[in-house]
Amino acid sequence: MIDELVWAVMDPIVEAVPDVVWGALIVFAGMAAILTGAFVVEESARVGAALIGGGVLAVGGVLVSWRR
């Protein structure tokens, strides 16, 4: 029930925004994760590495999809 309501609200929003904009948002979020991970890695290696890895995967995934 709740998932149908969420899809009903989010579907028009997702369809209205072009894929390039979503990709740009993901690239910026990935860059922010990489930057945050670089600062956090001194305090906690696991958390920093997870943030850096997630950011690299996000940015890399978008760049690969744009290249195709």
Short mmCIF file of N, CA and C in Angstrom, two decimals:
data_model
loop_
_atom_site.label_atom_id
_atom_site.label_comp_id
_atom_site.label_asym_id
_atom_site.label_seq_id
_atom_site.Cartn_x
_atom_site.Cartn_y
_atom_site.Cartn_z
N MET A 1 0.82 -1.19 0.00
CA MET A 1 0.00 0.00 0.00
C MET A 1 0.87 1.27 0.00
N ILE A 2 1.82 1.31 0.92
CA ILE A 2 2.68 2.49 1.00
C ILE A 2 3.57 2.58 -0.23
N ASP A 3 4.07 1.43 -0.71
CA ASP A 3 4.93 1.47 -1.89
C ASP A 3 4.19 1.98 -3.12
N GLU A 4 2.91 1.65 -3.25
CA GLU A 4 2.13 2.16 -4.36
C GLU A 4 1.94 3.67 -4.26
N LEU A 5 1.77 4.16 -3.06
CA LEU A 5 1.64 5.60 -2.85
C LEU A 5 2.94 6.32 -3.18
N VAL A 6 4.06 5.75 -2.75
CA VAL A 6 5.36 6.35 -3.05
C VAL A 6 5.61 6.37 -4.56
N TRP A 7 5.30 5.26 -5.23
CA TRP A 7 5.48 5.22 -6.69
C TRP A 7 4.57 6.22 -7.39
N ALA A 8 3.34 6.39 -6.89
CA ALA A 8 2.42 7.34 -7.50
C ALA A 8 2.93 8.77 -7.37
N VAL A 9 3.60 9.07 -6.28
CA VAL A 9 4.13 10.42 -6.07
C VAL A 9 5.45 10.62 -6.81
N MET A 10 6.33 9.63 -6.74
CA MET A 10 7.68 9.79 -7.29
C MET A 10 7.75 9.60 -8.81
N ASP A 11 6.88 8.79 -9.38
CA ASP A 11 6.96 8.48 -10.81
C ASP A 11 6.87 9.72 -11.70
N PRO A 12 5.93 10.64 -11.48
CA PRO A 12 5.92 11.85 -12.33
C PRO A 12 7.16 12.71 -12.16
N ILE A 13 7.70 12.74 -10.95
CA ILE A 13 8.91 13.54 -10.70
C ILE A 13 10.09 12.94 -11.45
N VAL A 14 10.23 11.62 -11.36
CA VAL A 14 11.35 10.94 -12.02
C VAL A 14 11.25 11.07 -13.53
N GLU A 15 10.04 10.98 -14.07
CA GLU A 15 9.87 11.10 -15.51
C GLU A 15 10.07 12.53 -16.01
N ALA A 16 9.82 13.52 -15.16
CA ALA A 16 9.94 14.91 -15.58
C ALA A 16 11.39 15.38 -15.66
N VAL A 17 12.26 14.76 -14.88
CA VAL A 17 13.66 15.18 -14.83
C VAL A 17 14.46 14.36 -15.85
N PRO A 18 15.22 15.01 -16.74
CA PRO A 18 16.00 14.26 -17.73
C PRO A 18 17.09 13.40 -17.09
N ASP A 19 17.50 12.37 -17.81
CA ASP A 19 18.52 11.46 -17.30
C ASP A 19 19.86 12.15 -17.07
N VAL A 20 20.16 13.16 -17.86
CA VAL A 20 21.43 13.87 -17.70
C VAL A 20 21.47 14.57 -16.35
N VAL A 21 20.35 15.11 -15.93
CA VAL A 21 20.30 15.80 -14.63
C VAL A 21 20.49 14.81 -13.50
N TRP A 22 19.84 13.63 -13.59
CA TRP A 22 20.03 12.60 -12.56
C TRP A 22 21.50 12.18 -12.52
N GLY A 23 22.10 12.02 -13.69
CA GLY A 23 23.51 11.64 -13.75
C GLY A 23 24.40 12.68 -13.11
N ALA A 24 24.12 13.95 -13.39
CA ALA A 24 24.92 15.02 -12.80
C ALA A 24 24.77 15.04 -11.28
N LEU A 25 23.57 14.82 -10.79
CA LEU A 25 23.36 14.77 -9.34
C LEU A 25 24.12 13.62 -8.71
N ILE A 26 24.12 12.47 -9.38
CA ILE A 26 24.86 11.32 -8.85
C ILE A 26 26.36 11.57 -8.89
N VAL A 27 26.85 12.22 -9.94
CA VAL A 27 28.28 12.54 -10.02
C VAL A 27 28.67 13.47 -8.87
N PHE A 28 27.87 14.51 -8.63
CA PHE A 28 28.18 15.43 -7.53
C PHE A 28 28.11 14.73 -6.18
N ALA A 29 27.13 13.85 -5.99
CA ALA A 29 27.04 13.10 -4.74
C ALA A 29 28.23 12.16 -4.58
N GLY A 30 28.66 11.54 -5.67
CA GLY A 30 29.84 10.68 -5.63
C GLY A 30 31.10 11.44 -5.31
N MET A 31 31.24 12.62 -5.89
CA MET A 31 32.41 13.45 -5.59
C MET A 31 32.40 13.90 -4.13
N ALA A 32 31.23 14.23 -3.62
CA ALA A 32 31.13 14.61 -2.21
C ALA A 32 31.48 13.43 -1.30
N ALA A 33 31.06 12.22 -1.69
CA ALA A 33 31.39 11.04 -0.90
C ALA A 33 32.89 10.77 -0.92
N ILE A 34 33.52 10.94 -2.07
CA ILE A 34 34.97 10.76 -2.16
C ILE A 34 35.70 11.78 -1.29
N LEU A 35 35.28 13.03 -1.37
CA LEU A 35 35.92 14.08 -0.57
C LEU A 35 35.72 13.83 0.92
N THR A 36 34.51 13.46 1.31
CA THR A 36 34.25 13.16 2.72
C THR A 36 35.06 11.96 3.17
N GLY A 37 35.13 10.93 2.34
CA GLY A 37 35.92 9.75 2.68
C GLY A 37 37.39 10.05 2.84
N ALA A 38 37.90 10.98 2.04
CA ALA A 38 39.31 11.35 2.15
C ALA A 38 39.61 12.02 3.49
N PHE A 39 38.66 12.79 3.98
CA PHE A 39 38.86 13.44 5.28
C PHE A 39 38.62 12.47 6.44
N VAL A 40 37.70 11.52 6.27
CA VAL A 40 37.34 10.60 7.35
C VAL A 40 38.33 9.46 7.47
N VAL A 41 39.08 9.16 6.43
CA VAL A 41 39.96 8.00 6.42
C VAL A 41 41.02 8.08 7.51
N GLU A 42 41.37 9.28 7.95
CA GLU A 42 42.34 9.41 9.04
C GLU A 42 41.77 8.91 10.36
N GLU A 43 40.48 9.14 10.59
CA GLU A 43 39.84 8.73 11.84
C GLU A 43 39.40 7.27 11.81
N SER A 44 38.79 6.87 10.71
CA SER A 44 38.29 5.50 10.58
C SER A 44 38.57 5.01 9.16
N ALA A 45 39.47 4.07 9.05
CA ALA A 45 39.86 3.58 7.73
C ALA A 45 38.70 2.88 7.02
N ARG A 46 37.90 2.14 7.76
CA ARG A 46 36.79 1.42 7.13
C ARG A 46 35.73 2.36 6.59
N VAL A 47 35.33 3.32 7.39
CA VAL A 47 34.31 4.27 6.94
C VAL A 47 34.84 5.10 5.78
N GLY A 48 36.06 5.57 5.88
CA GLY A 48 36.65 6.35 4.80
C GLY A 48 36.75 5.55 3.51
N ALA A 49 37.19 4.30 3.63
CA ALA A 49 37.30 3.45 2.44
C ALA A 49 35.94 3.16 1.83
N ALA A 50 34.93 2.97 2.67
CA ALA A 50 33.58 2.72 2.16
C ALA A 50 33.04 3.94 1.43
N LEU A 51 33.26 5.11 1.98
CA LEU A 51 32.82 6.33 1.31
C LEU A 51 33.56 6.55 -0.01
N ILE A 52 34.86 6.34 0.01
CA ILE A 52 35.64 6.51 -1.22
C ILE A 52 35.21 5.49 -2.27
N GLY A 53 35.06 4.24 -1.86
CA GLY A 53 34.64 3.19 -2.80
C GLY A 53 33.26 3.45 -3.37
N GLY A 54 32.32 3.84 -2.53
CA GLY A 54 30.97 4.15 -3.02
C GLY A 54 30.97 5.34 -3.96
N GLY A 55 31.76 6.35 -3.64
CA GLY A 55 31.85 7.51 -4.51
C GLY A 55 32.46 7.19 -5.86
N VAL A 56 33.51 6.37 -5.84
CA VAL A 56 34.15 5.98 -7.11
C VAL A 56 33.19 5.16 -7.96
N LEU A 57 32.46 4.25 -7.33
CA LEU A 57 31.48 3.45 -8.09
C LEU A 57 30.37 4.33 -8.66
N ALA A 58 29.90 5.30 -7.89
CA ALA A 58 28.84 6.18 -8.37
C ALA A 58 29.31 7.01 -9.56
N VAL A 59 30.46 7.65 -9.41
CA VAL A 59 30.99 8.49 -10.49
C VAL A 59 31.34 7.63 -11.70
N GLY A 60 32.00 6.52 -11.47
CA GLY A 60 32.38 5.64 -12.58
C GLY A 60 31.18 5.08 -13.32
N GLY A 61 30.15 4.70 -12.59
CA GLY A 61 28.95 4.17 -13.23
C GLY A 61 28.27 5.18 -14.13
N VAL A 62 28.18 6.40 -13.67
CA VAL A 62 27.56 7.45 -14.48
C VAL A 62 28.41 7.75 -15.70
N LEU A 63 29.72 7.84 -15.52
CA LEU A 63 30.59 8.13 -16.66
C LEU A 63 30.56 7.02 -17.70
N VAL A 64 30.50 5.78 -17.25
CA VAL A 64 30.39 4.66 -18.20
C VAL A 64 29.06 4.71 -18.94
N SER A 65 27.98 5.02 -18.23
CA SER A 65 26.68 5.07 -18.90
C SER A 65 26.60 6.24 -19.87
N TRP A 66 27.26 7.36 -19.56
CA TRP A 66 27.28 8.48 -20.50
C TRP A 66 28.13 8.16 -21.72
N ARG A 67 29.15 7.36 -21.55
CA ARG A 67 30.05 7.02 -22.66
C ARG A 67 29.37 6.12 -23.68
N ARG A 68 28.47 5.29 -23.21
CA ARG A 68 27.79 4.35 -24.12
C ARG A 68 26.81 5.06 -24.93
#
